[in-house]
PDB file of C-alpha atoms in Angstrom:
ATOM      1  CA  MET B  20     -20.338  -0.092  40.593  1.00 42.00           C
ATOM      2  CA  ARG B  21     -18.039  -2.272  38.702  1.00 46.00           C
ATOM      3  CA  ALA B  22     -14.730  -0.943  37.149  1.00 42.00           C
ATOM      4  CA  SER B  23     -14.511  -1.423  33.657  1.00 40.00           C
ATOM      5  CA  LYS B  24     -11.317  -2.139  33.218  1.00 55.00           C
ATOM      6  CA  LEU B  25      -9.026  -4.370  35.947  1.00 62.00           C
ATOM      7  CA  GLU B  26      -6.110  -2.474  37.293  1.00 69.00           C
ATOM      8  CA  VAL B  27      -2.742  -4.521  36.081  1.00 79.00           C
ATOM      9  CA  ARG B  28      -0.487  -5.587  38.772  1.00 95.00           C
ATOM     10  CA  LYS B  29       2.767  -4.398  38.907  1.00 97.00           C
ATOM     11  CA  ILE B  30       5.714  -6.509  40.041  1.00 98.00           C
ATOM     12  CA  GLY B  31       9.370  -5.278  40.386  1.00 98.00           C
ATOM     13  CA  VAL B  32      12.278  -7.247  40.876  1.00 98.00           C
ATOM     14  CA  LEU B  33      15.754  -6.176  42.138  1.00 97.00           C
ATOM     15  CA  GLY B  34      18.103  -8.867  41.350  1.00 94.00           C
ATOM     16  CA  GLY B  35      21.385  -9.008  42.543  1.00 91.00           C
ATOM     17  CA  THR B  36      23.778 -10.912  44.989  1.00 91.00           C
ATOM     18  CA  PHE B  37      23.641  -8.706  47.922  1.00 92.00           C
ATOM     19  CA  ASP B  38      26.597  -9.367  48.749  1.00 90.00           C
ATOM     20  CA  PRO B  39      25.803  -7.872  51.656  1.00 87.00           C
ATOM     21  CA  PRO B  40      22.620  -6.152  51.392  1.00 89.00           C
ATOM     22  CA  HIS B  41      22.604  -2.528  52.462  1.00 88.00           C
ATOM     23  CA  ILE B  42      20.595   0.390  52.891  1.00 88.00           C
ATOM     24  CA  GLY B  43      20.706   1.607  49.308  1.00 88.00           C
ATOM     25  CA  HIS B  44      18.751  -1.453  48.335  1.00 91.00           C
ATOM     26  CA  LEU B  45      16.172  -0.698  51.111  1.00 91.00           C
ATOM     27  CA  GLU B  46      16.031   3.105  49.740  1.00 91.00           C
ATOM     28  CA  ILE B  47      15.436   2.192  45.851  1.00 93.00           C
ATOM     29  CA  SER B  48      12.853  -0.387  47.237  1.00 95.00           C
ATOM     30  CA  LYS B  49      10.724   2.406  49.173  1.00 94.00           C
ATOM     31  CA  VAL B  50      11.189   4.762  45.911  1.00 94.00           C
ATOM     32  CA  ALA B  51      10.337   2.090  43.306  1.00 96.00           C
ATOM     33  CA  LEU B  52       7.236   0.833  45.453  1.00 97.00           C
ATOM     34  CA  LYS B  53       5.817   4.273  45.635  1.00 96.00           C
ATOM     35  CA  LYS B  54       6.918   5.731  42.153  1.00 96.00           C
ATOM     36  CA  LEU B  55       6.235   2.413  40.266  1.00 97.00           C
ATOM     37  CA  LYS B  56       3.084   1.982  42.275  1.00 97.00           C
ATOM     38  CA  LEU B  57       3.772  -1.641  42.499  1.00 97.00           C
ATOM     39  CA  SER B  58       2.117  -4.402  44.183  1.00 97.00           C
ATOM     40  CA  LYS B  59       5.259  -6.518  45.284  1.00 97.00           C
ATOM     41  CA  LEU B  60       8.579  -6.148  44.702  1.00 98.00           C
ATOM     42  CA  ILE B  61      10.920  -9.615  44.821  1.00 98.00           C
ATOM     43  CA  TRP B  62      14.439  -8.943  46.230  1.00 97.00           C
ATOM     44  CA  ALA B  63      15.962 -12.113  43.868  1.00 97.00           C
ATOM     45  CA  VAL B  64      19.075 -13.033  45.671  1.00 96.00           C
ATOM     46  CA  THR B  65      21.375 -14.896  43.469  1.00 92.00           C
ATOM     47  CA  LYS B  66      24.202 -17.191  44.184  1.00 90.00           C
ATOM     48  CA  ARG B  67      26.635 -15.457  41.855  1.00 80.00           C
ATOM     49  CA  ASN B  68      27.079 -12.462  39.783  1.00 73.00           C
ATOM     50  CA  PRO B  69      28.005 -14.236  36.388  1.00 69.00           C
ATOM     51  CA  LEU B  70      30.183 -10.952  35.746  1.00 68.00           C
ATOM     52  CA  LYS B  71      31.617 -11.249  38.842  1.00 71.00           C
ATOM     53  CA  LYS B  72      34.191 -13.523  40.991  1.00 74.00           C
ATOM     54  CA  LYS B  73      32.516 -15.707  43.699  1.00 80.00           C
ATOM     55  CA  ALA B  74      30.135 -14.022  46.231  1.00 82.00           C
ATOM     56  CA  PHE B  75      31.964 -12.668  49.462  1.00 85.00           C
ATOM     57  CA  PHE B  76      29.115 -14.400  52.033  1.00 87.00           C
ATOM     58  CA  LYS B  77      27.444 -17.484  51.685  1.00 93.00           C
ATOM     59  CA  LEU B  78      23.734 -17.608  49.893  1.00 93.00           C
ATOM     60  CA  LYS B  79      21.839 -18.712  53.365  1.00 95.00           C
ATOM     61  CA  LYS B  80      23.644 -15.577  55.133  1.00 95.00           C
ATOM     62  CA  ARG B  81      22.855 -13.134  52.438  1.00 94.00           C
ATOM     63  CA  ILE B  82      18.958 -14.291  52.296  1.00 96.00           C
ATOM     64  CA  THR B  83      19.098 -14.088  56.113  1.00 96.00           C
ATOM     65  CA  HIS B  84      20.449 -10.314  55.976  1.00 95.00           C
ATOM     66  CA  CYS B  85      17.590  -9.432  53.210  1.00 96.00           C
ATOM     67  CA  GLU B  86      14.945 -10.935  55.318  1.00 97.00           C
ATOM     68  CA  ASN B  87      16.272  -9.153  58.218  1.00 96.00           C
ATOM     69  CA  MET B  88      16.509  -5.624  56.531  1.00 94.00           C
ATOM     70  CA  THR B  89      13.005  -6.059  54.516  1.00 96.00           C
ATOM     71  CA  ARG B  90      11.216  -7.018  57.797  1.00 95.00           C
ATOM     72  CA  GLY B  91       8.267  -4.689  58.140  1.00 91.00           C
ATOM     73  CA  PHE B  92       8.033  -4.111  54.451  1.00 93.00           C
ATOM     74  CA  GLY B  93       5.313  -6.289  53.427  1.00 92.00           C
ATOM     75  CA  LYS B  94       5.211  -5.733  49.685  1.00 97.00           C
ATOM     76  CA  VAL B  95       9.339  -6.879  49.788  1.00 97.00           C
ATOM     77  CA  LYS B  96       9.420 -10.588  49.314  1.00 97.00           C
ATOM     78  CA  VAL B  97      13.191 -12.293  49.536  1.00 98.00           C
ATOM     79  CA  LYS B  98      13.583 -15.237  47.331  1.00 97.00           C
ATOM     80  CA  SER B  99      16.293 -16.941  45.620  1.00 96.00           C
ATOM     81  CA  PHE B 100      15.149 -18.403  42.589  1.00 96.00           C
ATOM     82  CA  ASP B 101      18.256 -20.265  40.945  1.00 92.00           C
ATOM     83  CA  ASN B 102      17.596 -23.835  42.468  1.00 92.00           C
ATOM     84  CA  VAL B 103      14.234 -23.466  40.632  1.00 95.00           C
ATOM     85  CA  ILE B 104      15.237 -21.765  37.484  1.00 95.00           C
ATOM     86  CA  LYS B 105      18.722 -23.724  37.159  1.00 93.00           C
ATOM     87  CA  SER B 106      20.732 -20.320  36.421  1.00 90.00           C
ATOM     88  CA  SER B 107      21.682 -17.065  37.513  1.00 86.00           C
ATOM     89  CA  LYS B 108      20.923 -15.444  34.385  1.00 91.00           C
ATOM     90  CA  THR B 109      18.200 -12.398  34.655  1.00 95.00           C
ATOM     91  CA  ILE B 110      16.521 -13.772  31.583  1.00 96.00           C
ATOM     92  CA  LYS B 111      15.711 -16.969  32.951  1.00 96.00           C
ATOM     93  CA  LEU B 112      14.400 -15.282  36.265  1.00 96.00           C
ATOM     94  CA  ILE B 113      12.151 -13.072  34.358  1.00 97.00           C
ATOM     95  CA  ASN B 114      10.943 -15.596  32.001  1.00 97.00           C
ATOM     96  CA  TYR B 115       9.963 -17.489  35.077  1.00 97.00           C
ATOM     97  CA  ILE B 116       8.246 -14.639  37.037  1.00 97.00           C
ATOM     98  CA  ARG B 117       6.572 -13.664  33.913  1.00 96.00           C
ATOM     99  CA  LYS B 118       5.207 -17.060  33.454  1.00 96.00           C
ATOM    100  CA  ASN B 119       3.774 -17.257  36.947  1.00 95.00           C
ATOM    101  CA  ASN B 120       2.229 -13.846  36.942  1.00 94.00           C
ATOM    102  CA  LYS B 121       0.722 -13.510  33.043  1.00 92.00           C
ATOM    103  CA  LYS B 122      -1.191 -10.760  33.907  1.00 91.00           C
ATOM    104  CA  SER B 123       1.178  -8.343  35.352  1.00 96.00           C
ATOM    105  CA  LYS B 124       3.754  -6.014  34.129  1.00 97.00           C
ATOM    106  CA  ILE B 125       7.087  -6.474  35.161  1.00 98.00           C
ATOM    107  CA  PHE B 126       9.683  -3.947  36.130  1.00 98.00           C
ATOM    108  CA  PHE B 127      13.311  -4.663  36.481  1.00 98.00           C
ATOM    109  CA  ILE B 128      15.167  -2.525  38.693  1.00 97.00           C
ATOM    110  CA  MET B 129      18.938  -1.643  38.507  1.00 95.00           C
ATOM    111  CA  GLY B 130      21.323   0.939  39.469  1.00 90.00           C
ATOM    112  CA  SER B 131      22.718   3.223  36.418  1.00 91.00           C
ATOM    113  CA  ASP B 132      26.346   1.647  37.160  1.00 89.00           C
ATOM    114  CA  ASN B 133      24.411  -1.884  36.308  1.00 92.00           C
ATOM    115  CA  LEU B 134      22.934  -0.198  32.847  1.00 95.00           C
ATOM    116  CA  VAL B 135      26.395   0.848  31.682  1.00 94.00           C
ATOM    117  CA  ASN B 136      27.111  -2.753  31.444  1.00 93.00           C
ATOM    118  CA  PHE B 137      24.063  -3.726  30.595  1.00 96.00           C
ATOM    119  CA  HIS B 138      24.832  -4.913  26.961  1.00 95.00           C
ATOM    120  CA  LYS B 139      27.336  -7.734  28.306  1.00 94.00           C
ATOM    121  CA  TRP B 140      24.285  -9.235  29.994  1.00 94.00           C
ATOM    122  CA  HIS B 141      23.340 -12.650  28.573  1.00 94.00           C
ATOM    123  CA  GLU B 142      20.040 -11.840  26.423  1.00 96.00           C
ATOM    124  CA  TRP B 143      19.992  -8.284  27.482  1.00 96.00           C
ATOM    125  CA  LYS B 144      17.739  -7.120  24.388  1.00 96.00           C
ATOM    126  CA  LYS B 145      15.279  -9.629  25.088  1.00 97.00           C
ATOM    127  CA  ILE B 146      15.028  -8.843  28.955  1.00 97.00           C
ATOM    128  CA  ALA B 147      14.283  -5.186  27.875  1.00 96.00           C
ATOM    129  CA  ASP B 148      11.255  -6.940  25.475  1.00 96.00           C
ATOM    130  CA  TYR B 149       9.870  -8.877  28.387  1.00 97.00           C
ATOM    131  CA  CYS B 150       9.999  -6.013  31.219  1.00 97.00           C
ATOM    132  CA  THR B 151      10.482  -2.771  31.883  1.00 97.00           C
ATOM    133  CA  ILE B 152      14.253  -1.433  32.913  1.00 97.00           C
ATOM    134  CA  ALA B 153      13.609   0.932  35.980  1.00 97.00           C
ATOM    135  CA  VAL B 154      17.161   2.788  36.678  1.00 95.00           C
ATOM    136  CA  PHE B 155      18.057   4.487  39.578  1.00 92.00           C
ATOM    137  CA  PRO B 156      21.005   7.007  39.706  1.00 88.00           C
ATOM    138  CA  ARG B 157      24.592   5.899  41.293  1.00 84.00           C
ATOM    139  CA  SER B 158      27.053   8.299  42.017  1.00 81.00           C
ATOM    140  CA  GLY B 159      29.472   8.605  39.060  1.00 82.00           C
ATOM    141  CA  PHE B 160      27.356   6.748  36.644  1.00 85.00           C
ATOM    142  CA  THR B 161      24.407   8.844  35.465  1.00 82.00           C
ATOM    143  CA  LYS B 162      26.063  10.584  32.491  1.00 87.00           C
ATOM    144  CA  LYS B 163      27.837   7.357  31.602  1.00 91.00           C
ATOM    145  CA  ALA B 164      24.283   5.591  31.903  1.00 91.00           C
ATOM    146  CA  GLU B 165      22.509   8.273  29.904  1.00 89.00           C
ATOM    147  CA  LYS B 166      25.034   7.514  26.750  1.00 92.00           C
ATOM    148  CA  CYS B 167      25.596   4.028  27.307  1.00 94.00           C
ATOM    149  CA  LYS B 168      25.255   1.424  24.732  1.00 95.00           C
ATOM    150  CA  SER B 169      21.984  -0.027  26.256  1.00 94.00           C
ATOM    151  CA  MET B 170      20.503   3.313  26.322  1.00 94.00           C
ATOM    152  CA  ARG B 171      21.042   4.001  22.933  1.00 94.00           C
ATOM    153  CA  TYR B 172      19.992   0.747  21.741  1.00 94.00           C
ATOM    154  CA  LEU B 173      17.106   0.354  23.892  1.00 94.00           C
ATOM    155  CA  GLY B 174      16.080   4.149  24.482  1.00 89.00           C
ATOM    156  CA  LYS B 175      13.213   5.599  26.655  1.00 85.00           C
ATOM    157  CA  GLU B 176      10.407   2.939  25.710  1.00 87.00           C
ATOM    158  CA  LYS B 177      12.340   0.412  27.333  1.00 94.00           C
ATOM    159  CA  ILE B 178      14.237   1.901  29.739  1.00 95.00           C
ATOM    160  CA  LEU B 179      12.816   4.116  32.738  1.00 94.00           C
ATOM    161  CA  ILE B 180      15.515   6.522  34.568  1.00 92.00           C
ATOM    162  CA  ILE B 181      13.736   6.976  37.816  1.00 92.00           C
ATOM    163  CA  ARG B 182      14.608  10.208  39.733  1.00 87.00           C
ATOM    164  CA  SER B 183      15.723  10.148  43.218  1.00 78.00           C
ATOM    165  CA  LYS B 184      18.494  10.981  45.534  1.00 68.00           C
ATOM    166  CA  ARG B 185      21.901   9.070  44.998  1.00 62.00           C
ATOM    167  CA  ILE B 186      22.688   7.027  47.885  1.00 65.00           C
ATOM    168  CA  ASN B 187      26.476   6.590  48.136  1.00 63.00           C
ATOM    169  CA  ILE B 188      26.859   3.214  49.517  1.00 60.00           C
ATOM    170  CA  SER B 189      27.682  -0.206  47.382  1.00 56.00           C
ATOM    171  CA  SER B 190      28.483  -3.613  48.613  1.00 55.00           C
ATOM    172  CA  SER B 191      32.050  -3.751  47.647  1.00 59.00           C
ATOM    173  CA  LYS B 192      32.762  -0.798  49.722  1.00 55.00           C
ATOM    174  CA  ILE B 193      30.895  -2.633  52.857  1.00 51.00           C
ATOM    175  CA  ARG B 194      33.219  -5.523  51.806  1.00 46.00           C
ATOM    176  CA  LYS B 195      36.329  -3.330  51.855  1.00 56.00           C
ATOM    177  CA  ASN B 196      35.542  -1.922  55.071  1.00 47.00           C
ATOM    178  CA  TYR B 197      34.569  -5.171  56.697  1.00 48.00           C
ATOM    179  CA  LEU B 198      38.398  -6.632  55.816  1.00 47.00           C
ATOM    180  CA  LYS B 199      39.780  -3.698  57.023  1.00 51.00           C
ATOM    181  CA  CYS B 200      38.399  -4.644  60.346  1.00 54.00           C
ATOM    182  CA  ILE B 201      39.608  -8.211  60.803  1.00 49.00           C
TER     183      ILE B 201
END
């Protein structure tokens, strides 16, 4: 018996510097794969965050750490697109992924801390036009995210709030603890 309608492939994109990657990234990935029924989840490791200073760890080291962390998760692919798309901008990344996956639905995954500042991102409204924004809770940011400018402007049609347990870890906390040890 033939299926009357082909199932749409769903691709998740978790973009960032992963400086360094941590268990929170992995937990978000597990939940996103399950709740969004993703065919694939791309950890898009960028050279730098345009809204922050330079990265603490070198790109190659961050990619290696991400690959080691995701080993055993066949649906999670670690890639860096900066040299291919000649940019660290999310809109360029989403456009590139869309062009190479024409029949797929794209989900851009972020924490609620990033949603609070999403309106500062380059062409943020277009990003939301080209994919669904899937937002995960971060301690101290859930209420701010619910009332932020991007949520008010884009609404629940473009932003999907994912309910999951909060993981109280961040790359910046890890870097601070690392610096205390050396």
